[in-house]
mmCIF file of C-alpha atoms in Angstrom:
data_model
loop_
_atom_site.group_PDB
_atom_site.id
_atom_site.type_symbol
_atom_site.label_atom_id
_atom_site.label_comp_id
_atom_site.label_asym_id
_atom_site.label_seq_id
_atom_site.Cartn_x
_atom_site.Cartn_y
_atom_site.Cartn_z
ATOM 1 C CA UNK S 7 15.561 22.453 72.280
ATOM 2 C CA UNK S 8 15.449 18.570 73.627
ATOM 3 C CA UNK S 9 13.899 19.042 77.287
ATOM 4 C CA UNK S 10 12.163 16.333 79.356
ATOM 5 C CA UNK S 11 8.795 17.483 80.690
ATOM 6 C CA UNK S 12 7.335 17.112 84.269
ATOM 7 C CA UNK S 13 4.310 18.754 86.193
ATOM 8 C CA UNK S 14 5.103 22.248 87.790
ATOM 9 C CA UNK S 15 4.066 21.008 90.862
ATOM 10 C CA UNK S 16 2.772 17.993 92.874
ATOM 11 C CA UNK S 17 1.306 17.979 96.521
ATOM 12 C CA UNK S 18 0.493 15.435 98.643
ATOM 13 C CA UNK S 19 -0.493 15.424 102.948
ATOM 14 C CA UNK S 20 2.057 13.683 105.567
ATOM 15 C CA UNK S 21 1.827 9.991 104.672
ATOM 16 C CA UNK S 22 0.947 9.792 100.835
ATOM 17 C CA UNK S 23 2.278 8.450 98.405
ATOM 18 C CA UNK S 24 2.906 11.353 95.121
ATOM 19 C CA UNK S 25 4.567 10.774 91.784
ATOM 20 C CA UNK S 26 5.853 13.102 89.183
ATOM 21 C CA UNK S 27 6.363 12.344 85.672
ATOM 22 C CA UNK S 28 9.075 12.676 83.276
ATOM 23 C CA UNK S 29 8.442 13.034 79.468
ATOM 24 C CA UNK S 30 11.248 12.712 76.775
ATOM 25 C CA UNK S 31 11.459 10.903 73.072
ATOM 26 C CA UNK S 32 12.900 8.931 70.955
ATOM 27 C CA UNK S 33 16.168 10.750 70.966
ATOM 28 C CA UNK S 34 16.931 10.510 74.759
ATOM 29 C CA UNK S 35 14.651 8.109 76.991
ATOM 30 C CA UNK S 36 12.906 6.245 74.370
ATOM 31 C CA UNK S 37 16.255 5.538 72.934
ATOM 32 C CA UNK S 38 16.999 2.925 75.919
ATOM 33 C CA UNK S 39 18.737 5.783 77.910
ATOM 34 C CA UNK S 40 18.573 5.555 81.582
ATOM 35 C CA UNK S 41 17.052 8.153 83.940
ATOM 36 C CA UNK S 42 18.216 9.867 86.849
ATOM 37 C CA UNK S 43 16.677 12.002 89.608
ATOM 38 C CA UNK S 44 18.044 14.496 91.581
ATOM 39 C CA UNK S 45 16.469 16.491 94.625
ATOM 40 C CA UNK S 46 17.106 19.952 95.125
ATOM 41 C CA UNK S 47 16.494 21.788 98.728
ATOM 42 C CA UNK S 48 15.561 25.242 98.848
ATOM 43 C CA UNK S 49 19.369 26.822 97.698
ATOM 44 C CA UNK S 50 21.224 24.046 97.918
ATOM 45 C CA UNK S 51 23.188 22.288 95.127
ATOM 46 C CA UNK S 52 21.116 19.026 93.449
ATOM 47 C CA UNK S 53 21.526 15.562 95.479
ATOM 48 C CA UNK S 54 21.257 12.333 93.534
ATOM 49 C CA UNK S 55 17.853 10.577 94.088
ATOM 50 C CA UNK S 56 17.830 7.565 91.330
ATOM 51 C CA UNK S 57 19.881 6.471 88.622
ATOM 52 C CA UNK S 58 19.883 4.136 86.193
ATOM 53 C CA UNK S 59 16.195 4.520 86.189
ATOM 54 C CA UNK S 60 15.695 2.699 89.730
ATOM 55 C CA UNK S 61 18.646 2.231 91.456
ATOM 56 C CA UNK S 62 19.379 4.221 94.828
ATOM 57 C CA UNK S 63 22.576 5.686 95.889
ATOM 58 C CA UNK S 64 23.563 4.752 99.465
ATOM 59 C CA UNK S 65 21.547 6.355 101.925
ATOM 60 C CA UNK S 66 18.596 7.405 99.827
ATOM 61 C CA UNK S 67 15.726 5.804 101.874
ATOM 62 C CA UNK S 68 13.609 2.932 100.296
ATOM 63 C CA UNK S 69 10.639 5.411 100.199
ATOM 64 C CA UNK S 70 11.937 6.810 97.092
ATOM 65 C CA UNK S 71 11.786 5.002 93.983
ATOM 66 C CA UNK S 72 11.681 5.011 90.006
ATOM 67 C CA UNK S 73 10.261 3.353 86.997
ATOM 68 C CA UNK S 74 10.400 3.756 83.281
ATOM 69 C CA UNK S 75 8.359 2.676 80.289
ATOM 70 C CA UNK S 76 8.936 3.631 76.866
ATOM 71 C CA UNK S 77 9.827 7.168 76.567
ATOM 72 C CA UNK S 78 8.692 8.469 79.907
ATOM 73 C CA UNK S 79 9.313 7.788 83.540
ATOM 74 C CA UNK S 80 8.234 8.468 87.206
ATOM 75 C CA UNK S 81 9.423 9.094 90.675
ATOM 76 C CA UNK S 82 7.541 7.722 93.397
ATOM 77 C CA UNK S 83 7.727 8.798 97.172
ATOM 78 C CA UNK S 84 5.815 6.888 99.482
ATOM 79 C CA UNK S 85 5.476 7.662 102.865
ATOM 80 C CA UNK S 86 5.712 11.652 102.320
ATOM 81 C CA UNK S 87 7.318 13.761 105.106
ATOM 82 C CA UNK S 88 7.625 17.531 105.706
ATOM 83 C CA UNK S 89 11.691 17.012 104.669
ATOM 84 C CA UNK S 90 10.197 16.153 101.140
ATOM 85 C CA UNK S 91 8.986 19.330 100.053
ATOM 86 C CA UNK S 92 11.781 20.290 97.607
ATOM 87 C CA UNK S 93 12.397 20.567 93.157
ATOM 88 C CA UNK S 94 12.940 17.206 91.148
ATOM 89 C CA UNK S 95 14.271 17.470 88.359
ATOM 90 C CA UNK S 96 14.706 13.828 86.161
ATOM 91 C CA UNK S 97 17.693 13.530 83.746
ATOM 92 C CA UNK S 98 18.839 11.766 80.668
ATOM 93 C CA UNK S 99 21.099 11.296 77.639
ATOM 94 C CA UNK S 100 20.187 12.669 74.351
ATOM 95 C CA UNK S 101 21.260 10.277 71.265
ATOM 96 C CA UNK S 102 21.203 13.350 68.428
ATOM 97 C CA UNK S 103 24.027 14.634 67.697
ATOM 98 C CA UNK S 104 23.050 18.123 67.137
ATOM 99 C CA UNK S 105 21.094 20.121 69.239
ATOM 100 C CA UNK S 106 21.679 21.743 72.601
ATOM 101 C CA UNK S 107 23.269 19.643 74.752
ATOM 102 C CA UNK S 108 23.612 15.878 74.859
ATOM 103 C CA UNK S 109 22.715 16.176 78.753
ATOM 104 C CA UNK S 110 19.194 16.985 79.111
ATOM 105 C CA UNK S 111 17.484 18.038 82.386
ATOM 106 C CA UNK S 112 13.760 18.125 82.986
ATOM 107 C CA UNK S 113 11.606 20.822 83.546
ATOM 108 C CA UNK S 114 10.926 20.779 87.246
ATOM 109 C CA UNK S 115 8.778 19.446 90.047
ATOM 110 C CA UNK S 116 8.253 21.616 93.124
ATOM 111 C CA UNK S 117 6.663 19.280 95.281
ATOM 112 C CA UNK S 118 4.416 20.795 98.547
ATOM 113 C CA UNK S 119 4.042 18.782 101.417
ATOM 114 C CA UNK S 120 0.377 19.701 102.684
ATOM 115 C CA UNK G 29 35.197 12.399 102.342
ATOM 116 C CA UNK G 30 34.379 12.833 98.554
ATOM 117 C CA UNK G 31 33.748 16.838 97.797
ATOM 118 C CA UNK G 32 33.811 19.059 95.229
ATOM 119 C CA UNK G 33 34.658 22.774 96.710
ATOM 120 C CA UNK G 34 33.899 25.577 94.178
ATOM 121 C CA UNK G 35 35.317 29.193 94.417
ATOM 122 C CA UNK G 36 33.431 32.227 95.616
ATOM 123 C CA UNK G 37 30.658 34.343 94.017
ATOM 124 C CA UNK G 38 31.515 36.732 91.457
ATOM 125 C CA UNK G 39 29.936 39.798 90.434
ATOM 126 C CA UNK G 40 30.831 40.642 86.946
ATOM 127 C CA UNK G 41 30.217 43.934 84.149
ATOM 128 C CA UNK G 42 29.048 42.494 80.544
ATOM 129 C CA UNK G 43 31.471 41.737 77.849
ATOM 130 C CA UNK G 44 33.721 40.439 81.053
ATOM 131 C CA UNK G 45 35.031 36.986 81.129
ATOM 132 C CA UNK G 46 34.419 34.748 84.744
ATOM 133 C CA UNK G 47 36.363 31.637 85.459
ATOM 134 C CA UNK G 48 35.425 29.138 88.497
ATOM 135 C CA UNK G 49 36.903 26.731 90.027
ATOM 136 C CA UNK G 50 36.118 22.851 91.103
ATOM 137 C CA UNK G 51 38.548 21.434 93.465
ATOM 138 C CA UNK G 52 37.833 17.622 94.050
ATOM 139 C CA UNK G 53 38.994 15.537 97.105
ATOM 140 C CA UNK G 54 38.257 12.167 98.838
ATOM 141 C CA UNK G 55 39.051 10.837 95.582
ATOM 142 C CA UNK G 56 41.196 9.878 92.537
ATOM 143 C CA UNK G 57 41.142 13.202 90.939
ATOM 144 C CA UNK G 58 41.514 11.168 86.809
ATOM 145 C CA UNK G 59 38.876 8.689 87.267
ATOM 146 C CA UNK G 60 36.279 10.200 87.176
ATOM 147 C CA UNK G 61 34.665 12.877 84.572
ATOM 148 C CA UNK G 62 34.045 16.525 85.578
ATOM 149 C CA UNK G 63 30.887 18.561 84.300
ATOM 150 C CA UNK G 64 29.460 21.735 84.561
ATOM 151 C CA UNK G 65 25.951 22.637 85.191
ATOM 152 C CA UNK G 66 24.019 26.193 85.542
ATOM 153 C CA UNK G 67 20.840 27.202 86.804
ATOM 154 C CA UNK G 68 19.651 30.246 86.033
ATOM 155 C CA UNK G 69 16.973 32.006 88.611
ATOM 156 C CA UNK G 70 13.496 30.041 89.015
ATOM 157 C CA UNK G 71 15.156 28.010 85.894
ATOM 158 C CA UNK G 72 15.696 24.229 85.292
ATOM 159 C CA UNK G 73 19.239 22.782 85.747
ATOM 160 C CA UNK G 74 21.266 23.265 82.164
ATOM 161 C CA UNK G 75 24.015 21.089 81.100
ATOM 162 C CA UNK G 76 27.185 23.538 79.659
ATOM 163 C CA UNK G 77 29.963 20.535 79.219
ATOM 164 C CA UNK G 78 32.348 18.180 80.437
ATOM 165 C CA UNK G 79 36.113 17.343 81.054
ATOM 166 C CA UNK G 80 37.861 14.010 81.004
ATOM 167 C CA UNK G 81 40.595 15.168 83.870
ATOM 168 C CA UNK G 82 43.010 12.235 82.455
ATOM 169 C CA UNK G 83 43.188 13.320 79.467
ATOM 170 C CA UNK G 84 41.845 16.325 79.419
ATOM 171 C CA UNK G 85 39.128 16.415 76.869
ATOM 172 C CA UNK G 86 36.222 18.385 76.817
ATOM 173 C CA UNK G 87 32.841 18.177 75.252
ATOM 174 C CA UNK G 88 30.414 21.120 75.312
ATOM 175 C CA UNK G 89 26.934 21.800 74.928
ATOM 176 C CA UNK G 90 26.320 23.310 71.304
ATOM 177 C CA UNK G 91 24.811 26.312 73.212
ATOM 178 C CA UNK G 92 28.043 27.067 74.862
ATOM 179 C CA UNK G 93 30.683 25.945 72.170
ATOM 180 C CA UNK G 94 33.099 28.727 71.295
ATOM 181 C CA UNK G 95 32.210 31.270 74.776
ATOM 182 C CA UNK G 96 33.027 27.937 77.251
ATOM 183 C CA UNK G 97 36.224 26.570 78.016
ATOM 184 C CA UNK G 98 36.941 23.910 80.087
ATOM 185 C CA UNK G 99 40.187 22.985 81.791
ATOM 186 C CA UNK G 100 41.479 21.196 84.561
ATOM 187 C CA UNK G 101 45.191 21.165 86.588
ATOM 188 C CA UNK G 102 45.455 17.539 87.731
ATOM 189 C CA UNK G 103 48.459 18.878 90.347
ATOM 190 C CA UNK G 104 46.004 21.042 92.247
ATOM 191 C CA UNK G 105 43.091 18.257 91.613
ATOM 192 C CA UNK G 106 41.077 21.238 90.089
ATOM 193 C CA UNK G 107 38.980 21.466 87.403
ATOM 194 C CA UNK G 108 38.228 25.294 86.092
ATOM 195 C CA UNK G 109 35.173 26.831 83.890
ATOM 196 C CA UNK G 110 35.747 29.703 82.126
ATOM 197 C CA UNK G 111 32.599 32.059 80.297
ATOM 198 C CA UNK G 112 33.693 34.417 77.866
ATOM 199 C CA UNK G 113 31.350 37.566 76.498
ATOM 200 C CA UNK G 114 29.062 37.456 79.515
ATOM 201 C CA UNK G 115 25.460 38.977 79.346
ATOM 202 C CA UNK G 116 22.759 39.297 82.066
ATOM 203 C CA UNK G 117 21.426 36.251 81.165
ATOM 204 C CA UNK G 118 24.670 34.379 82.437
ATOM 205 C CA UNK G 119 23.259 35.102 85.416
ATOM 206 C CA UNK G 120 23.264 32.116 87.563
ATOM 207 C CA UNK G 121 24.585 29.655 90.133
ATOM 208 C CA UNK G 122 27.278 27.248 88.273
ATOM 209 C CA UNK G 123 27.751 24.059 89.527
ATOM 210 C CA UNK G 124 30.465 20.910 89.004
ATOM 211 C CA UNK G 125 29.450 17.882 89.159
ATOM 212 C CA UNK G 126 31.204 14.266 89.266
ATOM 213 C CA UNK G 127 30.045 11.546 86.717
ATOM 214 C CA UNK G 128 29.370 8.009 88.030
ATOM 215 C CA UNK G 129 31.160 5.862 86.080
ATOM 216 C CA UNK G 130 29.221 3.610 83.265
ATOM 217 C CA UNK G 131 26.235 6.015 83.883
ATOM 218 C CA UNK G 132 25.696 9.421 82.807
ATOM 219 C CA UNK G 133 24.531 10.534 86.174
ATOM 220 C CA UNK G 134 26.291 12.860 88.723
ATOM 221 C CA UNK G 135 26.674 11.388 92.124
ATOM 222 C CA UNK G 136 28.565 14.314 93.555
ATOM 223 C CA UNK G 137 28.049 17.932 93.378
ATOM 224 C CA UNK G 138 29.968 21.147 94.328
ATOM 225 C CA UNK G 139 28.229 23.768 96.145
ATOM 226 C CA UNK G 140 27.455 26.476 93.901
ATOM 227 C CA UNK G 141 28.887 29.398 92.252
ATOM 228 C CA UNK G 142 26.590 32.627 92.003
ATOM 229 C CA UNK G 143 27.623 34.712 89.177
ATOM 230 C CA UNK G 144 26.076 37.990 88.731
ATOM 231 C CA UNK G 145 26.431 40.188 85.307
ATOM 232 C CA UNK G 146 25.556 43.362 86.217
ATOM 233 C CA UNK G 147 26.581 46.996 84.773
#
């Protein structure tokens, strides 16, 4: 099954910088498809954080930034705050005609603020 | 404001069907694709399919092809997602989401509908 792989968890102290990786393959991220990132607070729906690899929707703080290179992408959070404690998912489009679905999500990363 | 409001929680028996609604407001309903994404307890997000509200065209993940049907009612500004032949593995929160124009990303999400399949 086509899937994007993320670390299960990352943690950092308030004010620190953390990064979350998202590793794909030649059929999704490596095919030139954009990567998007979502934040999911406990018990809530996902919220779009980054779209088109590095663009922030209106209202998302510039503490959040995204980048992409080859078959991987990263989300960075600088100046970590308690309210950033959540699950984060990357998402892209898979160009293969077969497979479980064209829109693929990452395995998810739980960010813990120490 | 732009929002998607979903129907309430459902409890179904194995083998039954469930239909979840997603009502749009604050934007032109026919201008944006609506997708359905589910999340089983403690699991990652899983894309199920989309509908073009203007034309009614649909596309489904191969995993759900034949068991999921997405429809819409333009006058009601509402999209629907029906899952048949439910099993316990279909227990999940089901979300509708609006796709951004010119990007394969989702900028507005419904609040989610919990579907529990239990005998």
